[in-house]
Each structure stands twice: as C-alpha cells, then as structure tokens.
mmCIF file of C-alpha atoms and ligand atoms in Angstrom:
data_model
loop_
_atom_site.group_PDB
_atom_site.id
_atom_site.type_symbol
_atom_site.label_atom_id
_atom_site.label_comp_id
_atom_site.label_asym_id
_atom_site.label_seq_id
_atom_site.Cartn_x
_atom_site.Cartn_y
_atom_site.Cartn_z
ATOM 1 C CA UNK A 1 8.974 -5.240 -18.325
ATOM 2 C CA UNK A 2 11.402 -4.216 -21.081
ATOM 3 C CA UNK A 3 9.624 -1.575 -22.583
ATOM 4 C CA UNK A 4 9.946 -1.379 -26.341
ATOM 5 C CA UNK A 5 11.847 1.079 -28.619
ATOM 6 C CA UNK A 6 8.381 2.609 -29.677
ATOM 7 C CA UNK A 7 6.590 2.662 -26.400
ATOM 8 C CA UNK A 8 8.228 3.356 -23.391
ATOM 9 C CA UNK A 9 5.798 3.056 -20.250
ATOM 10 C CA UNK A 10 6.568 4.699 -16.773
ATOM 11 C CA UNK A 11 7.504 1.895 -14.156
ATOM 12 C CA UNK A 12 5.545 1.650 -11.025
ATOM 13 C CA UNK A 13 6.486 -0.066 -7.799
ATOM 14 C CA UNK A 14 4.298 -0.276 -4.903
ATOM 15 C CA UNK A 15 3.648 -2.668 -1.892
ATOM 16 C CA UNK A 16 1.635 -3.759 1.203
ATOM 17 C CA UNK A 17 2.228 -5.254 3.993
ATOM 18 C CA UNK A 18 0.568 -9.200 4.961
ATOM 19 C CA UNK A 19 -0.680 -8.014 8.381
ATOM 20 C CA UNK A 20 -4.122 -10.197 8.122
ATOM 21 C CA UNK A 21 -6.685 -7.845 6.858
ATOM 22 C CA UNK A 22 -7.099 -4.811 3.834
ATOM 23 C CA UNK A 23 -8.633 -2.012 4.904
ATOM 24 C CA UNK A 24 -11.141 0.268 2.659
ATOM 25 C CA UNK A 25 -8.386 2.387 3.312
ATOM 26 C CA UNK A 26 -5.616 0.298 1.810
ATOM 27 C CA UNK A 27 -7.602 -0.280 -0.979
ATOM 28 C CA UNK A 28 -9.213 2.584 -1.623
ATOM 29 C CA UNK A 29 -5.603 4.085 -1.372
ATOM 30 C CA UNK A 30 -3.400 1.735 -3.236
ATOM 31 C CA UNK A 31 -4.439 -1.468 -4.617
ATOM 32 C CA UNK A 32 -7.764 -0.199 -6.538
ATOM 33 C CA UNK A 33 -5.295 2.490 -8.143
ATOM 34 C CA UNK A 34 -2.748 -0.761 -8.978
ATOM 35 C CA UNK A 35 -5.679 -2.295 -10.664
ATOM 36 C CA UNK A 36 -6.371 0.978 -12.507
ATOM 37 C CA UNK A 37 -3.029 1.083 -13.978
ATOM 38 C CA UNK A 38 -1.649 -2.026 -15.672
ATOM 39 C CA UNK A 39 -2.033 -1.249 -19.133
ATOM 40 C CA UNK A 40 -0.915 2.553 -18.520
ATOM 41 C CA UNK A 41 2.389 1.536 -16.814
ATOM 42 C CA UNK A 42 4.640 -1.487 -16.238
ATOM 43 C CA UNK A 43 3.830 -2.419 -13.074
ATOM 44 C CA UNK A 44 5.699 -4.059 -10.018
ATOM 45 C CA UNK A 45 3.420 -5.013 -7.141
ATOM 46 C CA UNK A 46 4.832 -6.909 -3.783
ATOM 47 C CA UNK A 47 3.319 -8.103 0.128
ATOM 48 C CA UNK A 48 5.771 -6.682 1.949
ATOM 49 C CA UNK A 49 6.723 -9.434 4.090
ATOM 50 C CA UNK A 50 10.198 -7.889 5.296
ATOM 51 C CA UNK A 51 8.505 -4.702 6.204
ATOM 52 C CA UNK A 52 5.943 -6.740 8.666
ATOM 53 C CA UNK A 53 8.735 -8.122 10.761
ATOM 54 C CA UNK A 54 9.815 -4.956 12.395
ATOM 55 C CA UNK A 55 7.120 -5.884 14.685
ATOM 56 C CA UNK A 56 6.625 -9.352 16.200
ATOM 57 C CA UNK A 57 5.275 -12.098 14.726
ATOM 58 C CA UNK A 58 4.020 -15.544 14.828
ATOM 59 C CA UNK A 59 5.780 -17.612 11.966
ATOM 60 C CA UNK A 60 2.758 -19.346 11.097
ATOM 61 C CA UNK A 61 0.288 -16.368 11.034
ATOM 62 C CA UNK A 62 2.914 -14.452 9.232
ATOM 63 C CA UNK A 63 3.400 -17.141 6.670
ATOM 64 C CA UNK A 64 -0.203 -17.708 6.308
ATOM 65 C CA UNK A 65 -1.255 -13.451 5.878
ATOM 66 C CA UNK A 66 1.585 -13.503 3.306
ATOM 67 C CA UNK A 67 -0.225 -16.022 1.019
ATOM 68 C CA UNK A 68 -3.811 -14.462 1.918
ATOM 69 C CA UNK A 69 -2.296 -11.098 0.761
ATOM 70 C CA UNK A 70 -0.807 -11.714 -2.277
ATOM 71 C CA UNK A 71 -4.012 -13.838 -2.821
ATOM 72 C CA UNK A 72 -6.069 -10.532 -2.264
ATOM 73 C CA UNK A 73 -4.441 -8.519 -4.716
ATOM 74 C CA UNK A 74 -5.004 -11.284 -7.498
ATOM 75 C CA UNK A 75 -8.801 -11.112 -6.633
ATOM 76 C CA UNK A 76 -8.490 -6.909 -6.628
ATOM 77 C CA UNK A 77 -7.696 -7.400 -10.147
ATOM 78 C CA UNK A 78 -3.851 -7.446 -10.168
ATOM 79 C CA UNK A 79 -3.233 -9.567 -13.273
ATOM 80 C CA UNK A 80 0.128 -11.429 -13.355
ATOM 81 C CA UNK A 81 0.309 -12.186 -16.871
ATOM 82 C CA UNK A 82 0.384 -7.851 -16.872
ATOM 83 C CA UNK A 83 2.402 -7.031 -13.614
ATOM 84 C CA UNK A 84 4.808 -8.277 -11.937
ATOM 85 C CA UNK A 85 3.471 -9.554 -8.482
ATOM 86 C CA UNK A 86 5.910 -11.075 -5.893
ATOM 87 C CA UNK A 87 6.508 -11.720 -2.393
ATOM 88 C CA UNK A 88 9.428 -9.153 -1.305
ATOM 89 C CA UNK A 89 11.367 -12.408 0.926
ATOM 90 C CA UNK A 90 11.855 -14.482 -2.326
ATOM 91 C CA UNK A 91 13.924 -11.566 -3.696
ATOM 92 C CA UNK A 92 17.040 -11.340 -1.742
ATOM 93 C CA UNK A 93 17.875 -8.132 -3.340
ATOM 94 C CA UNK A 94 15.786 -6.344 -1.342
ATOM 95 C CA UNK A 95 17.646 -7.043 1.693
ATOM 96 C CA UNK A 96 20.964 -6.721 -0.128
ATOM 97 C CA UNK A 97 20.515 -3.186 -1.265
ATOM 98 C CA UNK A 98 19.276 -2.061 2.280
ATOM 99 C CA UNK A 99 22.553 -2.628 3.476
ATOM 100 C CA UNK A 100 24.067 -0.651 1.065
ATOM 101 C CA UNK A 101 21.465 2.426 1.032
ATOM 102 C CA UNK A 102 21.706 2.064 4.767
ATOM 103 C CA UNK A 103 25.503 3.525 4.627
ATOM 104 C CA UNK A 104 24.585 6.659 2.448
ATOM 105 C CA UNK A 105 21.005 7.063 4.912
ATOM 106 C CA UNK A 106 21.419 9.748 8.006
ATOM 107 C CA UNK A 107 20.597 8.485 11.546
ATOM 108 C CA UNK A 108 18.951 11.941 11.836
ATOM 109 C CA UNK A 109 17.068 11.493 8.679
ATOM 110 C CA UNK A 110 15.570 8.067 9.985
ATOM 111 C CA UNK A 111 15.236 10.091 13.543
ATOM 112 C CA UNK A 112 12.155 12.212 11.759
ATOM 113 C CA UNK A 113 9.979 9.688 9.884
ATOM 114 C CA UNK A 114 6.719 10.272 11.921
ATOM 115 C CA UNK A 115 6.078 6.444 11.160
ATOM 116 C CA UNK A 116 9.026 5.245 13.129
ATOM 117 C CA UNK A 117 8.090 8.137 16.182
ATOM 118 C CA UNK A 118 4.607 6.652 15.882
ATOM 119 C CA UNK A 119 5.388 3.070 16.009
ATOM 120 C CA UNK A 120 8.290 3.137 18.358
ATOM 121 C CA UNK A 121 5.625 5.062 20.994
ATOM 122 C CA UNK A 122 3.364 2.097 20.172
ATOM 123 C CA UNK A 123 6.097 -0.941 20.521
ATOM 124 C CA UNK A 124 7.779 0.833 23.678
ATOM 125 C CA UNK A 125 8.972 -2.544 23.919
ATOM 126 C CA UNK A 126 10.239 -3.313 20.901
ATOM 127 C CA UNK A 127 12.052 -0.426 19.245
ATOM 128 C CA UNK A 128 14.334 -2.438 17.057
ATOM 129 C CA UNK A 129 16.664 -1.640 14.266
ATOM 130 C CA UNK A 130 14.719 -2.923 11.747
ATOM 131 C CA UNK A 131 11.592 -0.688 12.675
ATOM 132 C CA UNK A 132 14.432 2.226 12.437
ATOM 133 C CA UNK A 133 15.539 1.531 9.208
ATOM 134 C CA UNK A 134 11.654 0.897 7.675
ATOM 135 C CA UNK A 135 12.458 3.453 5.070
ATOM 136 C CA UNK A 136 15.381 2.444 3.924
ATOM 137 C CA UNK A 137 14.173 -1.339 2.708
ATOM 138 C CA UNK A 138 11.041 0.486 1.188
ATOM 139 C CA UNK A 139 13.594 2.714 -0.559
ATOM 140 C CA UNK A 140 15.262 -0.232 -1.719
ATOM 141 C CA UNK A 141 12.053 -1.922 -2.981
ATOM 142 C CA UNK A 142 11.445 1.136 -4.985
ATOM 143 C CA UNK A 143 14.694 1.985 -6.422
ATOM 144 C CA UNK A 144 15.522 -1.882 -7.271
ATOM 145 C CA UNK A 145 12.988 -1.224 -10.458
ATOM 146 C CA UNK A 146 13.734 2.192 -11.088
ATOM 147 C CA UNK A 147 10.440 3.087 -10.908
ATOM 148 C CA UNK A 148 8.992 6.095 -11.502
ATOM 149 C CA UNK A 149 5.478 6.537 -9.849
ATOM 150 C CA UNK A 150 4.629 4.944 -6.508
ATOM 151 C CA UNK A 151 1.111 4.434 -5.668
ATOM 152 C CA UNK A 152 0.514 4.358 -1.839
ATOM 153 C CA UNK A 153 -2.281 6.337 0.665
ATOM 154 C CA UNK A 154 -0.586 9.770 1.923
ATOM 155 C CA UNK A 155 0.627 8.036 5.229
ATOM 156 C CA UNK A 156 3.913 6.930 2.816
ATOM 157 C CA UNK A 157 4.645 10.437 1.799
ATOM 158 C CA UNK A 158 7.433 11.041 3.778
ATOM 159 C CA UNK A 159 9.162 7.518 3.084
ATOM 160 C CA UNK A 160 8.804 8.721 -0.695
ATOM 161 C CA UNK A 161 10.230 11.758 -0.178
ATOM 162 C CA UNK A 162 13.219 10.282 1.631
ATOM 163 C CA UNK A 163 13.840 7.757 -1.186
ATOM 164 C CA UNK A 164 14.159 10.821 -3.298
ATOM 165 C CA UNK A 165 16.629 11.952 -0.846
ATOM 166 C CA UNK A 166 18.718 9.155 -1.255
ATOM 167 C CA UNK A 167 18.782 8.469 -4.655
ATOM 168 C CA UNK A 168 19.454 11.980 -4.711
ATOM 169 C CA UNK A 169 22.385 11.809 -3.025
ATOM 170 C CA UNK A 170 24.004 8.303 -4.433
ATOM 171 C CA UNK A 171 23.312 9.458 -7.855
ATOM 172 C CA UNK A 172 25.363 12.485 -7.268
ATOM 173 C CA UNK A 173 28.002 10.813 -5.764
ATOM 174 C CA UNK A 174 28.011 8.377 -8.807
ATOM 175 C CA UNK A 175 26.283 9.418 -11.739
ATOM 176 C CA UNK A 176 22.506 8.261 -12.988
ATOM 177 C CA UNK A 177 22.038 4.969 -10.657
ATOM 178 C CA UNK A 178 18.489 5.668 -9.473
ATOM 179 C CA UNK A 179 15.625 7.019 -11.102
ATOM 180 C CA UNK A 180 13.681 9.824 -9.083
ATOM 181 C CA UNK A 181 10.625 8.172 -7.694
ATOM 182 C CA UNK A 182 7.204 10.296 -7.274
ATOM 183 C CA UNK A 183 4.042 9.378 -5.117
ATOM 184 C CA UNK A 184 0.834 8.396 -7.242
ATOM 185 C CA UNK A 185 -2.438 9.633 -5.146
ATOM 186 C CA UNK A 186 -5.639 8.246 -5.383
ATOM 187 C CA UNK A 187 -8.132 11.290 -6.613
ATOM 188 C CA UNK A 188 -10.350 10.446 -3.510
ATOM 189 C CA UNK A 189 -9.396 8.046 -0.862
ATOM 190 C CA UNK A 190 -5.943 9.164 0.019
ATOM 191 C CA UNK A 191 -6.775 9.570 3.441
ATOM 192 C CA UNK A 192 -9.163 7.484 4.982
ATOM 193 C CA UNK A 193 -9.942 8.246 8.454
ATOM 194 C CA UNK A 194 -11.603 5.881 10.950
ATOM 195 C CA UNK A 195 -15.179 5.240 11.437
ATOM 196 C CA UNK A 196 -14.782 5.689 14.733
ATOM 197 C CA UNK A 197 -12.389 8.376 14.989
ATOM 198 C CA UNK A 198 -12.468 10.887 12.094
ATOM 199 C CA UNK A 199 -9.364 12.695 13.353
ATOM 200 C CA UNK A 200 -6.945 9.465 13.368
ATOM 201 C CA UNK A 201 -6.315 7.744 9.942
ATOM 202 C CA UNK A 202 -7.981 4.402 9.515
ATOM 203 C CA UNK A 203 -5.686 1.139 10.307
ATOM 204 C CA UNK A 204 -5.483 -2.247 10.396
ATOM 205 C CA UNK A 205 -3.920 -2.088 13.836
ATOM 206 C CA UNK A 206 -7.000 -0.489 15.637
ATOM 207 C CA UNK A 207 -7.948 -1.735 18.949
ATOM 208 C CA UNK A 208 -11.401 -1.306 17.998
ATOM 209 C CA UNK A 209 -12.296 -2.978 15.032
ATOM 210 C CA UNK A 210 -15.371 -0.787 14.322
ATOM 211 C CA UNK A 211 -13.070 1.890 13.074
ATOM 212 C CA UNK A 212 -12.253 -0.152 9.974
ATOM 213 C CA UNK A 213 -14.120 -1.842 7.290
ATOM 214 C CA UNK A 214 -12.527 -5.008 5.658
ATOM 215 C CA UNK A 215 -12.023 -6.280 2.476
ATOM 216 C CA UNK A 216 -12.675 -9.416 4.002
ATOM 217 C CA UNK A 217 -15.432 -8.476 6.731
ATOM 218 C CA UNK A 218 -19.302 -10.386 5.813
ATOM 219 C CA UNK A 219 -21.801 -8.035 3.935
ATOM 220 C CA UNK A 220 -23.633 -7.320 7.252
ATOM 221 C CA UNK A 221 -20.918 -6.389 9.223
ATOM 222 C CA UNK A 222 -19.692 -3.831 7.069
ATOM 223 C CA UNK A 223 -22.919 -2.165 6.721
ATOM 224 C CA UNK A 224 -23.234 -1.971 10.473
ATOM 225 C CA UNK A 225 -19.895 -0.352 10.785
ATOM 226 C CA UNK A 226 -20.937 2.173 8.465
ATOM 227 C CA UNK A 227 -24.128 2.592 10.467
ATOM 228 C CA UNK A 228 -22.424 2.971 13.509
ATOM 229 C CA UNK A 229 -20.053 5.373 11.903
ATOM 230 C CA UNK A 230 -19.182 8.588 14.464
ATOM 231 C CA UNK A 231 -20.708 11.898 12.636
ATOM 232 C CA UNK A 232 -21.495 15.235 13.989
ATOM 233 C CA UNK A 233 -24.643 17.197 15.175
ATOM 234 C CA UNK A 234 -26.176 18.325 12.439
ATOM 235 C CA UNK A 235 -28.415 16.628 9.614
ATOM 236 C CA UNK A 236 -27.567 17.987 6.411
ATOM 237 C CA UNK A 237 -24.780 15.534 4.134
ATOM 238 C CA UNK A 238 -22.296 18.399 3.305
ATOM 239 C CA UNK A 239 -19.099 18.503 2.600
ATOM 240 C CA UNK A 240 -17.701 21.301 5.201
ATOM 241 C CA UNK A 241 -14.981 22.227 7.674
ATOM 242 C CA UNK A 242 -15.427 20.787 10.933
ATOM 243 C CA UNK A 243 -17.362 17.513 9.819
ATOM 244 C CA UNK A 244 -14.797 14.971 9.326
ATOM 245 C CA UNK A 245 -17.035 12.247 9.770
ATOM 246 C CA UNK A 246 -19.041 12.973 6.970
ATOM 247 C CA UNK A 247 -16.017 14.471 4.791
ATOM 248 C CA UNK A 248 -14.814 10.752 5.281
ATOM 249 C CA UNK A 249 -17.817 8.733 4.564
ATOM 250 C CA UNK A 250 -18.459 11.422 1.122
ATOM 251 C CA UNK A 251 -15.135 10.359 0.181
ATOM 252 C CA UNK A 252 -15.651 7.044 0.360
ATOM 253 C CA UNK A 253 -18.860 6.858 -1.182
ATOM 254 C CA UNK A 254 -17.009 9.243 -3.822
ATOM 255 C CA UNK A 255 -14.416 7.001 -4.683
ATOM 256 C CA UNK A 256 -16.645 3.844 -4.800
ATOM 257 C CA UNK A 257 -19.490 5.650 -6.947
ATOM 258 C CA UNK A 258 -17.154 8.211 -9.128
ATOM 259 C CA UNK A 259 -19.905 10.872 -7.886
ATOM 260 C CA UNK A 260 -18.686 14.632 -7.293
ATOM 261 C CA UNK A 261 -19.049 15.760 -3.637
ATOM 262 C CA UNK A 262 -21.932 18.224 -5.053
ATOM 263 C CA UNK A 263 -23.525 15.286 -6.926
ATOM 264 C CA UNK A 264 -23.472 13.534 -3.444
ATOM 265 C CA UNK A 265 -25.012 16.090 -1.642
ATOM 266 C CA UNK A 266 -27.820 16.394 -4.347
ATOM 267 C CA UNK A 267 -28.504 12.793 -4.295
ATOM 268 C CA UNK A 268 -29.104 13.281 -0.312
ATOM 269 C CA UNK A 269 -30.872 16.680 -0.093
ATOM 270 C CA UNK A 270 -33.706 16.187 2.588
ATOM 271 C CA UNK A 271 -32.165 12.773 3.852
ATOM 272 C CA UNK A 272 -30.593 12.260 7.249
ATOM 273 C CA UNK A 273 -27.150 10.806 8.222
ATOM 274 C CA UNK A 274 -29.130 7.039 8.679
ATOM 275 C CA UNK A 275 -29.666 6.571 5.102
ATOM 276 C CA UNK A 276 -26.457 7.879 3.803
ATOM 277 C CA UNK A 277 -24.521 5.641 6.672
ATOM 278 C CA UNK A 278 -26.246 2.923 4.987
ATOM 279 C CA UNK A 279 -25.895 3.972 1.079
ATOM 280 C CA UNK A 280 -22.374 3.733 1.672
ATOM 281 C CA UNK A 281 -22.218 0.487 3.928
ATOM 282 C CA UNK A 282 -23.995 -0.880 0.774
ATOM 283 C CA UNK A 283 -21.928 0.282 -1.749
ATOM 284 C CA UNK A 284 -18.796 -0.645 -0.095
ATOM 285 C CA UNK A 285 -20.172 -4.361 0.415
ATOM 286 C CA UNK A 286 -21.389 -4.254 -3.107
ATOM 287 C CA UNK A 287 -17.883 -3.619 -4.420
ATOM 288 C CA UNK A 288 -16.493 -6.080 -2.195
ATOM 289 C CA UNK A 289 -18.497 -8.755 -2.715
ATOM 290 C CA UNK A 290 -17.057 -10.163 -6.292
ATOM 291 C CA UNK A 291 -13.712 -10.216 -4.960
ATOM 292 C CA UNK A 292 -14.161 -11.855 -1.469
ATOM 293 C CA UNK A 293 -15.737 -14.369 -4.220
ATOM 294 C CA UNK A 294 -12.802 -14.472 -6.264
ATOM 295 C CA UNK A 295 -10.440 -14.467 -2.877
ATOM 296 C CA UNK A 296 -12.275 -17.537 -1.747
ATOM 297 C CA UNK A 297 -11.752 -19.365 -5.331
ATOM 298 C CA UNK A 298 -7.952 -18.749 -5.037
ATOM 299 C CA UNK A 299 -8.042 -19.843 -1.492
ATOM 300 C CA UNK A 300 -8.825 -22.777 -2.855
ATOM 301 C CA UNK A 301 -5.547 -23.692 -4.475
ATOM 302 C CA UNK A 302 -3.188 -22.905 -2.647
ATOM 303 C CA UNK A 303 -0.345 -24.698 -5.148
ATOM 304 C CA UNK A 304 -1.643 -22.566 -7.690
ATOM 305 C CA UNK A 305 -0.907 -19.544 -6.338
ATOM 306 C CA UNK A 306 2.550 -20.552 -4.647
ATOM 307 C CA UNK A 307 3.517 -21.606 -8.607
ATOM 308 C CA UNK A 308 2.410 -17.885 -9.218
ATOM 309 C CA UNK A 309 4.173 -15.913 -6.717
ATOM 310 C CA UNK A 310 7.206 -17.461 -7.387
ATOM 311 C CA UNK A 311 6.995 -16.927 -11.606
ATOM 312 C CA UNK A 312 6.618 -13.483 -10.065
ATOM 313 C CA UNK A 313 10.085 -13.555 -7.867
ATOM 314 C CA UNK A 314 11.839 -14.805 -11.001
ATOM 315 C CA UNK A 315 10.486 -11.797 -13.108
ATOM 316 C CA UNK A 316 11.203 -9.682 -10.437
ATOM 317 C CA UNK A 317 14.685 -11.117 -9.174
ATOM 318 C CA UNK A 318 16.392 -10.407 -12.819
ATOM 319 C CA UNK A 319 15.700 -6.631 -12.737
ATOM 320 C CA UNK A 320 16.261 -5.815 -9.296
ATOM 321 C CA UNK A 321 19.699 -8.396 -9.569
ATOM 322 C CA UNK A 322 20.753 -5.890 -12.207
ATOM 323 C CA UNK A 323 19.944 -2.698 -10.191
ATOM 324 C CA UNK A 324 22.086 -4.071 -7.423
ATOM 325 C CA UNK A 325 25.189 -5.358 -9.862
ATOM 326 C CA UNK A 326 25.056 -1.522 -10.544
ATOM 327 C CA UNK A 327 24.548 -0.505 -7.347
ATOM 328 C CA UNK A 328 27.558 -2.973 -5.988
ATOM 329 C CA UNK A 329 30.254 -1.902 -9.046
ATOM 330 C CA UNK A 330 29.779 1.447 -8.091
ATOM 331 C CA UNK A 331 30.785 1.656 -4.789
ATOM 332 C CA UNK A 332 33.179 -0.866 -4.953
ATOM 333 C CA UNK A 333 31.965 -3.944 -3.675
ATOM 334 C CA UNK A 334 34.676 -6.164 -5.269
HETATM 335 P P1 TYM B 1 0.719 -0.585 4.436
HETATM 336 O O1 TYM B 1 0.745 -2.068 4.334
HETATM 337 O O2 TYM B 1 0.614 0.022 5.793
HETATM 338 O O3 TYM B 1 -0.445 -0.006 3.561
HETATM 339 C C1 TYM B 1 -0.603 -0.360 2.183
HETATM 340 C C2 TYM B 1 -1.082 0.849 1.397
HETATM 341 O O4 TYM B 1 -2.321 1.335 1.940
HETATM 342 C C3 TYM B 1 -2.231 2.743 2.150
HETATM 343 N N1 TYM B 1 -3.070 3.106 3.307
HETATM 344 C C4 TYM B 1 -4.013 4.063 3.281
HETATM 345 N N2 TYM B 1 -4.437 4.876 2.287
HETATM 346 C C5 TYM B 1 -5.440 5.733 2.573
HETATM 347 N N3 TYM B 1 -6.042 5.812 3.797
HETATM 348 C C6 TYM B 1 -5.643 5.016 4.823
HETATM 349 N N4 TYM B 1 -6.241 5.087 5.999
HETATM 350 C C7 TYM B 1 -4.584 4.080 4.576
HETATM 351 N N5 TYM B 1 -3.965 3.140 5.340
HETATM 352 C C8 TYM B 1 -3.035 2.563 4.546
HETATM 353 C C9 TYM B 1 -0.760 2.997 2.430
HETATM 354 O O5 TYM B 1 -0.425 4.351 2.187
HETATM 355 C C10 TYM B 1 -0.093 2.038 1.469
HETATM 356 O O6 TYM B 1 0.006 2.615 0.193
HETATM 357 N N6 TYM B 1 5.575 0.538 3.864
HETATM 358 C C11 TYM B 1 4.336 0.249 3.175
HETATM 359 C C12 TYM B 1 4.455 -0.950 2.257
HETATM 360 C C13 TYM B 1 5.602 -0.863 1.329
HETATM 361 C C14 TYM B 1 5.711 -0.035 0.170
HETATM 362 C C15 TYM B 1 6.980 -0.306 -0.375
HETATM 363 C C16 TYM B 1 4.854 0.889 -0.429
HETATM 364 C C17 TYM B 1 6.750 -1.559 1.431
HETATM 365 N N7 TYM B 1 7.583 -1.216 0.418
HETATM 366 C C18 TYM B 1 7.435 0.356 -1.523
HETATM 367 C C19 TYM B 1 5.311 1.541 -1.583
HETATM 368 C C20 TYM B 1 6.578 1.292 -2.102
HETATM 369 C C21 TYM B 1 3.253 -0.046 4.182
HETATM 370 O O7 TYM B 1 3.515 -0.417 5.309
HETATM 371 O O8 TYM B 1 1.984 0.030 3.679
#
C-alpha cells in the first residue's frame, strides 16, 4: 500500500455487502471493475458486514454469507497478494470513525439519501438508526484509506457524493484530513435493470427471483432467466428509447462480450428476441462458469480463507488506525 517515491498509484476503496447471492448486476457493476484494476491502483476491497445489519439477520446465515462473499471475490479474481481484501467487522476503525463523522453529518442530509427513503418504506418495521446513518459508515470505510476512486454501480452515487460532503466540510474545519473521493463507473453495466422489470434496478432483494441472474445460479437456470427475460413488441435487437428490456440485455451482453451496441445489432440483424435472450443467457453462464469453479475450490477450505481474511484486516487495520489517530488528534479526542 505505501506507494513508492517514483510511482505513486491512486487508492481505491470499494465494498459489498454478504447478503447471500452476487448479482450480474453487482458484478457487472463493481467487482469485475475491482478485478480490472489491481495493477493500475492500490486497491482496498471489503464484504461489508456492518452495512448488512441495518436490516435483520440470522447470526448464522450472516456469518456464513460473510465467508461465501469474501470467498466470491477471491474466485472474481481479487488477488490478495495485490489488494487488500478484508472483512469490514475485523477492523474496528470502521465503527470508530462513524461516530465521529456522525457529529459533523446533518440529520437533514441523511433525511435525503433515496436509499434510506427506499429501505425505510421497505422495513416499515424496522427503521433503525443504523439504516439512518448507512452513509455515514460507508463514508468512513472510504475515507479510512484516503482513497481516491470508488468503484460501485450508480445506485451508490449519492452516498459518494455525500462522503465528499463531509470530508469537505471536516477538512475545512481542520486542514487536509480526507482525501476527496470520486465514483469509478463501469463503461457498461452501471445500471442493471431487472429481467423482469426493466424500469426497477436489478437486486438481490427481489421477491421474484427471475428478475436476477446469479453468480452462483446453475448454467441452466441462468439461461432460462434470460429466456424468460420481459422485452417489448417489436422484433428488431436495437438499441432505442422506449425498449428497456432490450437496452438492458445489449448492455449486458456488451459488457460480457466488449461488443459496441452497433456491433450487437449487426451480429443480430434478421434474428428475433429468442436467440438473442439466449446468446446472452450463454454468455453470462460462460463467464460464470470458471469462477463458480474456483468458488467451489475455496469452499473447500474454509481455514484457508479465514487465515486470508484476517492477513487482510491486519493490512487494512494499520492504515485505517492511522487515519483515525488523525482523525481523533484533531478534534480533540484526548
Ligand atoms: P451492495 O452490496 O448493495 O452492492 C455492491 C455493488 O454492486 C453495485 N450494484 C449494481 N451495479 C449495477 N447495477 C445494479 N443493478 C446493481 N446492484 C448493485 C452497487 O452499486 C455496489 O457497487 N453500501 C454498499 C457497500 C459498501 C461500499 C462501501 C461501497 C459499503 N461500504 C464503501 C463502496 C464504498 C452496498 O450496499 O453495495
């Protein structure tokens, strides 16, 4: 992580949360742009454990995902002897700085994440302070490492940009703390939308699973999710205003393949929606295949990667420890 005199990379930071299955649109964008740039950047990758608590759950399952996740991001490619990879719980930093950010944070600034308004309709029952102040532990995760870029799907736009707000305001208040975060954007995939629902972005939390492909999900299922993938009336594959559906599925094939939309609808001049449903079920099943292979090998010692993740906290712990020494002598923590 120290960069050297000569060559001084950008530091990335990014995260995801263990909440049992990655999405195409998790990976498509996030953690196949964390793969992407290891040797370009120094690179901090964490499961978000914290983060998952703001809504209930089971201590087992949770433990369980948490492992499974940080699995799955070895098997994307993340490469620990490169980046930093961690589980956020085994740094207590994280938790430390929150408090402090939370005290320079506006109620009404926390009052217009869309996140929070979105969640808090969907957990009517659980609205609790932890879901309210979301953005404030993710702004802690990100300005622990002073890092530069952050690499997330648009959804995490707004938490970005209210990150910026803070450090914004504690480094006025006391000089160059923080370094000014910006988000990192897939070129296609920021947005995935789901299969079944081309207006609504594609998540894990779906009531119906057909509206989400997973990393995880057999070969066959996948392609019949694609094939059963909600397009539009006409026949031609186009990329146009008012056919999401397809606008969705081009972009995933897009950012699977590397094609060009126009190379995309070259490739399927004169073919009908079936067989470009099923080009991209394939594709996306091809690229998944080597690392549900590689997941399972992990899987299979679990010691292994426990020794891992926690080689990872230690990396991680000294830099964000001396983030938050700053952090704490500057307001006055005695
Ligand atoms: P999470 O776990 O919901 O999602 C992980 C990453 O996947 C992206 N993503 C998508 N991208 C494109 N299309 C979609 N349909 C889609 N769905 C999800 C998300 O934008 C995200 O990049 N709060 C974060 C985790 C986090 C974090 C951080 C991220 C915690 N601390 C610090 C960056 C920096 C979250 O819940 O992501």
């Amino acid at each position: 992580m120290e960069p050297s005199v000569t060559e001084k990379k950008k530091i990335v930071l990014s995260g995801i949360q263990p909440s049992g299955l990655i999405t195409i649109g998790n990976y498509l964008g996030a953690v196949k742009t964390w793969s992407e740039i290891q040797e370009k950047y120094n690179c901090v990758f964490m499961i978000a454990n914290l983060h998952a608590t703001t809504v209930r759950q089971d201590p087992a399952v949770l433990r369980k995902n948490t492992l499974e996740a940080f699995a799955v991001l070895l098997a994307c490619g993340i490469d620990p002897e490169r980046s930093i990879v961690f589980i956020q719980s085994h740094v207590p930093a994280h938790a430390e700085l929150t408090w402090a950010l939370s005290c320079y944070t506006q109620f009404g600034e926390l009052s217009r994440m869309t996140q929070f308004k979105d969640k808090s309709a969907r957990y009517a029952d659980n609205i609790n302070a932890g879901l309210f102040n979301y953005p404030v532990l993710m702004a802690s995760d990100i300005l622990l490492y002073q890092a530069g870029l952050v690499p997330v799907g648009e959804d995490q736009k707004q938490h970005v940009e209210l990150t910026r707000d803070i450090a914004g305001r504690f480094n006025g208040l006391y000089g160059n703390v923080f370094t000014m975060p910006e988000c990192l954007f897939p070129k296609a995939g920021k947005r995935i939308m789901s299969l079944q629902d081309p207006a609504k972005k594609m998540s894990k939390s779906d009531p119906n699973p057909k509206g989400y492909a997973a990393l995880l999900d057999d070969r066959d299922v996948i392609i019949k999710k694609f094939k059963s993938a909600v397009t539009d009336s006409e026949t031609a594959v186009r990329f146009a205003e008012g056919k999401a559906g397809i606008n969705n599925l081009m972009g995933i094939y897009s950012a699977f393949t590397g094609k060009s939309y126009e190379e995309i609808e070259a490739e399927f001049a004169g073919h009908g929606y079936g067989d470009f449903k099923l080009a991209v079920g394939e594709t996306v099943a091809d690229a998944f295949a080597p690392i549900k292979a590689e997941y399972a090998r992990l899987m299979d010692d679990k010691e292994y990667l426990k020794k891992l993740a926690a080689e990872g906290a230690e990396k991680a712990n000294r830099i964000a420890r001396r983030t938050l020494d700053k952090v704490y002598r500057k307001i006055g923590y005695l």
